[in-house]
Short mmCIF file of C-alpha atoms in Angstrom, two decimals:
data_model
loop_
_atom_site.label_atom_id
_atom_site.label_comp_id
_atom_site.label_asym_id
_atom_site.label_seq_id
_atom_site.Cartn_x
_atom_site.Cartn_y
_atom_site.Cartn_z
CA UNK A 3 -29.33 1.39 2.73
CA UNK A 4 -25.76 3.07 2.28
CA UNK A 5 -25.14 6.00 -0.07
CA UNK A 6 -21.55 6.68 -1.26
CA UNK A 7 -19.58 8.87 -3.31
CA UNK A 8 -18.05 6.64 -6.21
CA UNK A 9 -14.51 8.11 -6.63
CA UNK A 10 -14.90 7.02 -10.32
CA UNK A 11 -18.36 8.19 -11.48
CA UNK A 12 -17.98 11.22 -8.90
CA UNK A 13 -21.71 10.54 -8.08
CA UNK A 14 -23.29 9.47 -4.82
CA UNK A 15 -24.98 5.56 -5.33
CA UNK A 16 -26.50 3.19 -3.07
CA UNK A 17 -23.62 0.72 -1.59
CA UNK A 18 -23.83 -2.91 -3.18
CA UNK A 19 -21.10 -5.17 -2.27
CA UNK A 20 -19.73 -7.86 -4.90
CA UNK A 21 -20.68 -10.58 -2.41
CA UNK A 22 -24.49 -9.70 -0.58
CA UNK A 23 -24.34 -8.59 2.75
CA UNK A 24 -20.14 -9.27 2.84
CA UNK A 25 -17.88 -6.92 2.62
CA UNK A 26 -14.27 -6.38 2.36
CA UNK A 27 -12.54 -3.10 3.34
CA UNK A 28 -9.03 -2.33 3.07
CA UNK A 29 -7.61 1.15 4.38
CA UNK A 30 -3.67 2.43 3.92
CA UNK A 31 -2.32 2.87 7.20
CA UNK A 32 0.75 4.43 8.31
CA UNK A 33 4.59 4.31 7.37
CA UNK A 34 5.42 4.32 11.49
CA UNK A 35 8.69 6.45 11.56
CA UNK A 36 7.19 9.50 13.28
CA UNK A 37 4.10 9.72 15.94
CA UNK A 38 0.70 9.54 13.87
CA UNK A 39 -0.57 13.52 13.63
CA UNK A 40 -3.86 14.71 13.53
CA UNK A 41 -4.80 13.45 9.47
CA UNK A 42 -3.94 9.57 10.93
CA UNK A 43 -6.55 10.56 13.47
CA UNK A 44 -8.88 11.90 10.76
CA UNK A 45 -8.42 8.76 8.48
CA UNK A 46 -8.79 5.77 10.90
CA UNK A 47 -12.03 7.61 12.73
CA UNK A 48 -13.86 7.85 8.76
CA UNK A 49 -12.79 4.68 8.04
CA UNK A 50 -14.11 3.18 11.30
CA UNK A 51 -17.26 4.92 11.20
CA UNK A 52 -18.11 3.24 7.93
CA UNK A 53 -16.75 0.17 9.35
CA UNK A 54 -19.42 0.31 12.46
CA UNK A 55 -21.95 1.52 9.84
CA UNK A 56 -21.50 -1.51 7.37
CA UNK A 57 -21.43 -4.06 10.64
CA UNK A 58 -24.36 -1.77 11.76
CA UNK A 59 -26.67 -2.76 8.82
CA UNK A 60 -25.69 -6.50 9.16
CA UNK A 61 -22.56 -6.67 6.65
CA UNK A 62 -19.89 -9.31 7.24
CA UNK A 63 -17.26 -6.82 6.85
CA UNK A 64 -13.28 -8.06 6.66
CA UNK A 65 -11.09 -5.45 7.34
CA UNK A 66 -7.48 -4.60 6.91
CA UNK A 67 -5.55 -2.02 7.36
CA UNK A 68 -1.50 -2.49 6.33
CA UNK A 69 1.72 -0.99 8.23
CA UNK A 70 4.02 0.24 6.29
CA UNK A 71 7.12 -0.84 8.08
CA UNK A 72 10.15 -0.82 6.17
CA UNK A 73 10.80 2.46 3.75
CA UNK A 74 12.81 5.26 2.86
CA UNK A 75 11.55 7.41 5.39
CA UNK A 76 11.65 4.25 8.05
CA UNK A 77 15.55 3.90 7.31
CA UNK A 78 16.84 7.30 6.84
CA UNK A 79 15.72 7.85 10.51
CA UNK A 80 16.86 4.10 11.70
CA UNK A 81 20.10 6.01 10.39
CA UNK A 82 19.79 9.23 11.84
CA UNK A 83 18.72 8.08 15.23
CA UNK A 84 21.18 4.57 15.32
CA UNK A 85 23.65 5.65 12.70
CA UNK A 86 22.44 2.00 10.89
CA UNK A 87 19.99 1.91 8.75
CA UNK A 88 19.01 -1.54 9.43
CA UNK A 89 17.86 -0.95 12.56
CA UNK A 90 14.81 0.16 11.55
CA UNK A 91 12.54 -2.19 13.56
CA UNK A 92 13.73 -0.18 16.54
CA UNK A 93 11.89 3.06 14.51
CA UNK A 94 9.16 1.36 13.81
CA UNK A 95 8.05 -1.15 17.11
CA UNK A 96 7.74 2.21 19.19
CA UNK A 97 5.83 4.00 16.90
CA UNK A 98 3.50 1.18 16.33
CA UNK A 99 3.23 0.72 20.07
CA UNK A 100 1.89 4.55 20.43
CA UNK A 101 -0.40 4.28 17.41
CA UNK A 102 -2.29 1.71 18.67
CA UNK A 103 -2.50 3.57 21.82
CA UNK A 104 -3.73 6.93 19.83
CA UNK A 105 -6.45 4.63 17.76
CA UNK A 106 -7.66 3.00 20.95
CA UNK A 107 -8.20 6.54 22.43
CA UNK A 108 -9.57 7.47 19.54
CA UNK A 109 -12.34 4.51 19.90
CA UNK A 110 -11.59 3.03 16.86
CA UNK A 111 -12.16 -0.86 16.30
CA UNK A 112 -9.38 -2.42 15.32
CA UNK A 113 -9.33 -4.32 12.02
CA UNK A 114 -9.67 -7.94 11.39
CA UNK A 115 -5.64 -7.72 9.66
CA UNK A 116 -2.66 -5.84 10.25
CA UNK A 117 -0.65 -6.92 7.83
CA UNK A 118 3.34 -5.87 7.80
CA UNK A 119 5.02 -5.71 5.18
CA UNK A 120 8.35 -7.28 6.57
CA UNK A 121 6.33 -9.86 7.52
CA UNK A 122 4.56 -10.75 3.98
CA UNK A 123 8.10 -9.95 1.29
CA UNK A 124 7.65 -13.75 -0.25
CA UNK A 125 3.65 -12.67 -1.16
CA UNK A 126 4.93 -9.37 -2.45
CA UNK A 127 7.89 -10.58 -4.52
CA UNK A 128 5.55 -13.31 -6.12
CA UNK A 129 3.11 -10.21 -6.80
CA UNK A 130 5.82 -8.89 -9.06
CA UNK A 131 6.50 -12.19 -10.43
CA UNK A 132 3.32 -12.21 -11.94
CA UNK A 133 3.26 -8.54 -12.96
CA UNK A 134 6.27 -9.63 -14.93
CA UNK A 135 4.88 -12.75 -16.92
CA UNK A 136 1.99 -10.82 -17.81
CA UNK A 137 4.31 -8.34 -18.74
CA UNK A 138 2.91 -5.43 -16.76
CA UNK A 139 6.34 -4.91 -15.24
CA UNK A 140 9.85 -4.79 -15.80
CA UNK A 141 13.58 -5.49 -14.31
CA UNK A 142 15.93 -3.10 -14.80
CA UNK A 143 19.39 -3.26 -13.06
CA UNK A 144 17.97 -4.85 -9.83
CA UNK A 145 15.20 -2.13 -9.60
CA UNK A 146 11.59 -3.49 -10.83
CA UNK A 147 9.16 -0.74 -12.28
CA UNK A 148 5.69 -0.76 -12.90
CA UNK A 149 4.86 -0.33 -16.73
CA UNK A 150 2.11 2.49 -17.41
CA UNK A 151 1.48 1.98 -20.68
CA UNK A 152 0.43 -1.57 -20.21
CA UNK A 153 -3.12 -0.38 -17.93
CA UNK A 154 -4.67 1.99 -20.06
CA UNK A 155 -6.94 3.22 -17.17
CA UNK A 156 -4.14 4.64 -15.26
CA UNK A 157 -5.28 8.16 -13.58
CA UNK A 158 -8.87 7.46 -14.27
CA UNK A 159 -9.91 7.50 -10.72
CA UNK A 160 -7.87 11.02 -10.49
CA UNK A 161 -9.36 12.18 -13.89
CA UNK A 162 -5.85 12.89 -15.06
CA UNK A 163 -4.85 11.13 -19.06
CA UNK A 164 -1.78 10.01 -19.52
CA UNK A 165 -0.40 12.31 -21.72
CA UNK A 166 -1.07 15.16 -19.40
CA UNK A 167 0.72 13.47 -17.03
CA UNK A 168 3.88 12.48 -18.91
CA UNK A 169 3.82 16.32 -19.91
CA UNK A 170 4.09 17.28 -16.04
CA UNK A 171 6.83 15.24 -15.59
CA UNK A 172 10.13 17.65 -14.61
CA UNK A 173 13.51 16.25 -13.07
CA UNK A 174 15.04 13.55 -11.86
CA UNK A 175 14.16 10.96 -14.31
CA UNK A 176 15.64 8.02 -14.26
CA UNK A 177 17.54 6.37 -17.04
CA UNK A 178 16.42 2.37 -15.75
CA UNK A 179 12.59 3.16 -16.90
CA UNK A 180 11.30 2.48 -19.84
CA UNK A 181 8.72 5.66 -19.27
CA UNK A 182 8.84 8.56 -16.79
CA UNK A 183 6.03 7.67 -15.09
CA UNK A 184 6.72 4.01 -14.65
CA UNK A 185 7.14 3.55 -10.79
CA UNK A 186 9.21 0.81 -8.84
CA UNK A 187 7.92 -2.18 -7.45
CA UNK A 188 10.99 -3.68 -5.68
CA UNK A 189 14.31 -1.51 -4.75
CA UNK A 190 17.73 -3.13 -5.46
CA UNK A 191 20.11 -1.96 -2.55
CA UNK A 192 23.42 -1.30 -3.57
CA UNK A 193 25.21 -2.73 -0.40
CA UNK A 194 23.03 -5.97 -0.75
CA UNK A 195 21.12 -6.21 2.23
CA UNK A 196 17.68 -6.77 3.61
CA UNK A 197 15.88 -9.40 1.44
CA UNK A 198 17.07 -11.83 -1.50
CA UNK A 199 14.68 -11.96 -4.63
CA UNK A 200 14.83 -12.78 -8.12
CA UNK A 201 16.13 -9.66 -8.88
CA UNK A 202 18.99 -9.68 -6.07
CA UNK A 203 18.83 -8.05 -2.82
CA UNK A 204 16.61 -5.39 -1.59
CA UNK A 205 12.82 -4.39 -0.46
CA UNK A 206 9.70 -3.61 -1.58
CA UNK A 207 8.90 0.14 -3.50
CA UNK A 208 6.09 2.02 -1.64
CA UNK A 209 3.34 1.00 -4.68
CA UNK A 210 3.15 -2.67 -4.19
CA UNK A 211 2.40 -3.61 -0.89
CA UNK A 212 -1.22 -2.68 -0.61
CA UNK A 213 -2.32 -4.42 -3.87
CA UNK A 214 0.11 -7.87 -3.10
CA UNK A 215 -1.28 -7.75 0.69
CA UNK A 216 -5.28 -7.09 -0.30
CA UNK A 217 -5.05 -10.34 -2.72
CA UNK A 218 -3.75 -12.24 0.32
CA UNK A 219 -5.82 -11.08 3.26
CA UNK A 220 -9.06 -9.74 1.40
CA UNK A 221 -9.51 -11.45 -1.69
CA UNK A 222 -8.10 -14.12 -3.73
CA UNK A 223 -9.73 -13.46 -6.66
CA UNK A 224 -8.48 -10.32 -7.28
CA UNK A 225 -7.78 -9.99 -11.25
CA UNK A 226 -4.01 -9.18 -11.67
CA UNK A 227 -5.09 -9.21 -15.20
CA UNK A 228 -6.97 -5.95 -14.82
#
């Protein structure tokens, strides 16, 4: 038996996975434009303790854990370091390289995915297709934003309402969304490079990846509707 913390009741509960004695798992890993720091080291040791503890009690346990391998962080040091900011797989391949040498020191397992992102765009851009037609996003001027008001649960796992969010909101608002707190799902870029999409060219926002890349390597029948 395995005792959590639910993040949304904020009470500890006995572990029951949707599917008996399988399990899937899916932890955020890094945005590899700097060496990983001590709270990587912190995150992927939890996380791979309850891995081993899940296996441990005979769980079936898929797990994946994403790289976050193109972003702004990613290309303003592809820039600073190359002067081109498309250069950012030579950022990102070292990094990778020494992360992978800090987990394994670490004695962590590694997971059964490791998605990147660069490597799954056509899965993410149909993602936002979808959140489109159901009408949970937007296009605006090449940029694609996430509409707030259309999940009505939004900040429940923080305990934050919406309205006390929207009131919190200070600068730098942008006249493309429809709501201050709408976030982007695909960035246009203005000189038309990196990847071609319904929208024109650009890459994926920071929000997306994780839910397009849990539907494809975790579960299919994850509700978009939700």
């Amino acid at each position: 038996m395995l005792i959590l913390t639910n993040t949304l009741t904020g009470k500890k509960e006995i572990f029951k996975s949707i599917e008996p004695r399988k399990v899937y798992m899916y932890v955020c890993g890094i945005t590899p434009y700097d060496s990983a720091h001590i709270g990587h080291g912190r995150c992927n040791v939890s996380f791979d303790i309850v891995y081993r503890l899940l296996k441990f009690l005979g769980n079936e346990v898929i797990y994946c854990r994403n790289l976050t391998d193109i972003d702004d962080k990613i290309l303003n040091r592809a820039h600073e370091l190359f002067g081109d900011r498309m250069r950012y797989k030579d950022v990102t391949t070292p990094v990778i390289e020494t992360f992978h040498d800090d987990v394994r020191r670490l004695n962590c397992l590694e997971p059964s995915y490791e998605p990147r992102v660069t490597e799954n765009i056509d899965e993410i851009i149909a993602f936002i297709m979808r959140l489109i037609e159901l009408g949970k996003a937007y296009q605006s001027d090449g940029d694609v934003y996430f509409r707030i008001q259309s999940f009505p649960d939004y900040g429940k796992l923080s305990r934050h309402k919406l309205e006390d969010l929207q009131a919190g909101v200070r600068v730098d608002i942008s006249e493309k969304k429809e709501n201050p707190l709408d976030f982007v799902l695909w960035k246009k870029d203005v000189e038309g490079k990196f990847w071609q999409s319904p929208w024109g060219n650009g890459r994926p926002g920071w929000h997306i990846e994780c839910s397009a890349l849990a539907r494809k390597y975790l579960a299919e029948t994850i509700d978009i509707h939700a």
